[in-house]
mmCIF file of C-alpha atoms in Angstrom:
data_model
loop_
_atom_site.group_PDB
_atom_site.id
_atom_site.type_symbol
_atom_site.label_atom_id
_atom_site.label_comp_id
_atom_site.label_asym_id
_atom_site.label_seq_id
_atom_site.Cartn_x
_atom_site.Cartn_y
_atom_site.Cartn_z
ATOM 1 C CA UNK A 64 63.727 231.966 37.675
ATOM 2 C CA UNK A 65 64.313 228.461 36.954
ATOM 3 C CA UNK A 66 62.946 227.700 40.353
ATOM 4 C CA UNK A 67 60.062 229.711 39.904
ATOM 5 C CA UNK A 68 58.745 228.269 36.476
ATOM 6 C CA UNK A 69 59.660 224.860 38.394
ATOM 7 C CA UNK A 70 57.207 226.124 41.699
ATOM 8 C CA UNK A 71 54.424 227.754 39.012
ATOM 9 C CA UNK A 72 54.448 224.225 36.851
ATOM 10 C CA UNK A 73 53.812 222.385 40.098
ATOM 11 C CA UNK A 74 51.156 224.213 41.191
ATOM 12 C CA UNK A 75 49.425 224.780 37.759
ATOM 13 C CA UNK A 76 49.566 220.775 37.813
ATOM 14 C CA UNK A 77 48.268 220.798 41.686
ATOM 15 C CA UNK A 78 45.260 223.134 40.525
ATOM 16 C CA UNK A 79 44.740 220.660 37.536
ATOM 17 C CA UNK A 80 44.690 217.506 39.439
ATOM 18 C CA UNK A 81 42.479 218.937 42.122
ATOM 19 C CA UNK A 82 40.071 220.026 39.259
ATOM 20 C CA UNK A 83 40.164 216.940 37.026
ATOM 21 C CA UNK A 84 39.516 214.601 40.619
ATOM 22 C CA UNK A 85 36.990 217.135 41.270
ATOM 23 C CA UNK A 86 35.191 216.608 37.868
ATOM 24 C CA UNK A 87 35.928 212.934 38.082
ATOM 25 C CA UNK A 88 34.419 212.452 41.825
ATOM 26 C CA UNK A 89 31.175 214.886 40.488
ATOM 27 C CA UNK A 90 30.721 212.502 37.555
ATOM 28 C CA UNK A 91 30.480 209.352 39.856
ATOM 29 C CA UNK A 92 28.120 211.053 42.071
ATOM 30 C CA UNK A 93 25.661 212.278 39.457
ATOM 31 C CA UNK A 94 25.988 208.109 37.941
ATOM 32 C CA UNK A 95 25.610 206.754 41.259
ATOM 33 C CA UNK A 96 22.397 209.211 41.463
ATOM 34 C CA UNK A 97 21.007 207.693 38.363
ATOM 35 C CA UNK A 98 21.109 204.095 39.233
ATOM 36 C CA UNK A 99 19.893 204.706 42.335
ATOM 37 C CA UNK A 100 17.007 206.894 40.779
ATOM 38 C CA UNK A 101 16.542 203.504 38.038
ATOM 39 C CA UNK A 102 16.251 201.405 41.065
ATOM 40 C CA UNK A 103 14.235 203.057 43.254
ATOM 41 C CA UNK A 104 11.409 203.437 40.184
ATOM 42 C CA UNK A 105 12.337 199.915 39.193
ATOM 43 C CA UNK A 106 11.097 199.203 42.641
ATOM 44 C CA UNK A 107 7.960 201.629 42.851
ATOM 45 C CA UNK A 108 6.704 199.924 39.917
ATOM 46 C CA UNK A 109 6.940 196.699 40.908
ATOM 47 C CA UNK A 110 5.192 197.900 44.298
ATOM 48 C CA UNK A 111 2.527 199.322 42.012
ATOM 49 C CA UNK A 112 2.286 196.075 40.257
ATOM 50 C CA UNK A 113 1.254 193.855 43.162
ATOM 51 C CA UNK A 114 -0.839 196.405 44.649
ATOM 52 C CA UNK A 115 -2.924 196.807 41.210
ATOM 53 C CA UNK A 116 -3.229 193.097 40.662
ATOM 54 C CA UNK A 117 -4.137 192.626 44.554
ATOM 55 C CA UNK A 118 -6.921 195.332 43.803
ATOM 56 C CA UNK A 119 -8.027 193.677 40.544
ATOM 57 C CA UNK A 120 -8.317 190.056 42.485
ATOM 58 C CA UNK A 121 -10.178 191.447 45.029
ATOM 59 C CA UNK A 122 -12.732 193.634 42.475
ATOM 60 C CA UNK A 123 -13.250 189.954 40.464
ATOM 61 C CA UNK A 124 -14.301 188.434 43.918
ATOM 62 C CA UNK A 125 -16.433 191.377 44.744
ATOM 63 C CA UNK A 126 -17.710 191.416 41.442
ATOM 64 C CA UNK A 127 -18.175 187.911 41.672
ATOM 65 C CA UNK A 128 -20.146 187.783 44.981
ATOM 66 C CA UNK A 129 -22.590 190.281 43.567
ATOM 67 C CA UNK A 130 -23.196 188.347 40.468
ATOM 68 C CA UNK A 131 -23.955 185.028 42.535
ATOM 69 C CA UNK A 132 -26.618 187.135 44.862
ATOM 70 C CA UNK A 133 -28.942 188.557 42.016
ATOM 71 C CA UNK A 134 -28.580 184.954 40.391
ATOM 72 C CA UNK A 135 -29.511 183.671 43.865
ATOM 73 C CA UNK A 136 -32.227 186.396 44.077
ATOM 74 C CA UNK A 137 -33.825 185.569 40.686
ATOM 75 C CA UNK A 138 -33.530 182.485 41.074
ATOM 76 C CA UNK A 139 -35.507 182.296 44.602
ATOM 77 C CA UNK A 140 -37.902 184.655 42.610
ATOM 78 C CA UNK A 141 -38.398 182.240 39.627
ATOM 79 C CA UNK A 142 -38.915 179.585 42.103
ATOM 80 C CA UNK A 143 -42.176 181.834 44.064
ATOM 81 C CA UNK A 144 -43.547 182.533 40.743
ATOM 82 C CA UNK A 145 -43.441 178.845 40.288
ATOM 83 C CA UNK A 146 -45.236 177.875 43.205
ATOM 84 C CA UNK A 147 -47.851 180.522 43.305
ATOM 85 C CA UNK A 148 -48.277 179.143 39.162
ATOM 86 C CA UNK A 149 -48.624 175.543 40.422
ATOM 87 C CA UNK A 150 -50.644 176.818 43.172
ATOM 88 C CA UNK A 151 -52.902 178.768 41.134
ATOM 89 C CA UNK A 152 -52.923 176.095 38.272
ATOM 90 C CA UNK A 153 -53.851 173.628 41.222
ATOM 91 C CA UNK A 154 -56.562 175.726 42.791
ATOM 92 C CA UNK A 155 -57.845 176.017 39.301
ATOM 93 C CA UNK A 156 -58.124 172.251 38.306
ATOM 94 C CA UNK A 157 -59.729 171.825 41.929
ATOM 95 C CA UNK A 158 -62.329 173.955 41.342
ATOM 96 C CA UNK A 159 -63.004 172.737 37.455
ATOM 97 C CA UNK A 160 -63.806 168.909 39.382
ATOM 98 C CA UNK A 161 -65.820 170.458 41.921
ATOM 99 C CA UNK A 162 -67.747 172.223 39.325
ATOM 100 C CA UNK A 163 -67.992 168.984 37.091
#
């Protein structure tokens, strides 16, 4: 009987271990899951990050571009409203000495 308690002690303490390693190992894996979950988004946004600012650089340059052609386009327009002014204005003076 004595040996049997002895046996049935041993294995409730085998069962025990087993479980509490068990528990133990499942706890580690489910923490080892986390950081790896912390990391990988750690690195997603960072990924996210350079991509966004590479898109923002290269809307300001588009942006940009576009800005300097319609300056460039009003200002070549200012400059043939000028001329055909002047012209006009020149014509006009001509044509006032002629008449005088």
């Amino acid at each position: 009987s004595s040996n049997m308690k002895r046996v049935a002690a041993t294995n409730i303490q085998r069962i025990w271990r087993g479980y509490s390693a068990n528990v133990d190992f499942m706890l580690l894996v489910f923490a080892t899951i986390k950081i790896q979950a912390v990391a990988r988004m750690r690195s997603a946004l960072t990924s996210y990050h350079k991509t966004l600012d590479g898109i923002i650089v290269t809307q300001a340059c588009f942006r940009s571009k576009q800005a300097r052609k319609i300056i460039l386009t009003q200002q070549r327009t200012s400059i043939v409203l000028q001329k055909v002014g002047r012209g006009f204005l020149a014509r006009k003076h001509k044509k006032e000495q002629l008449a005088a």
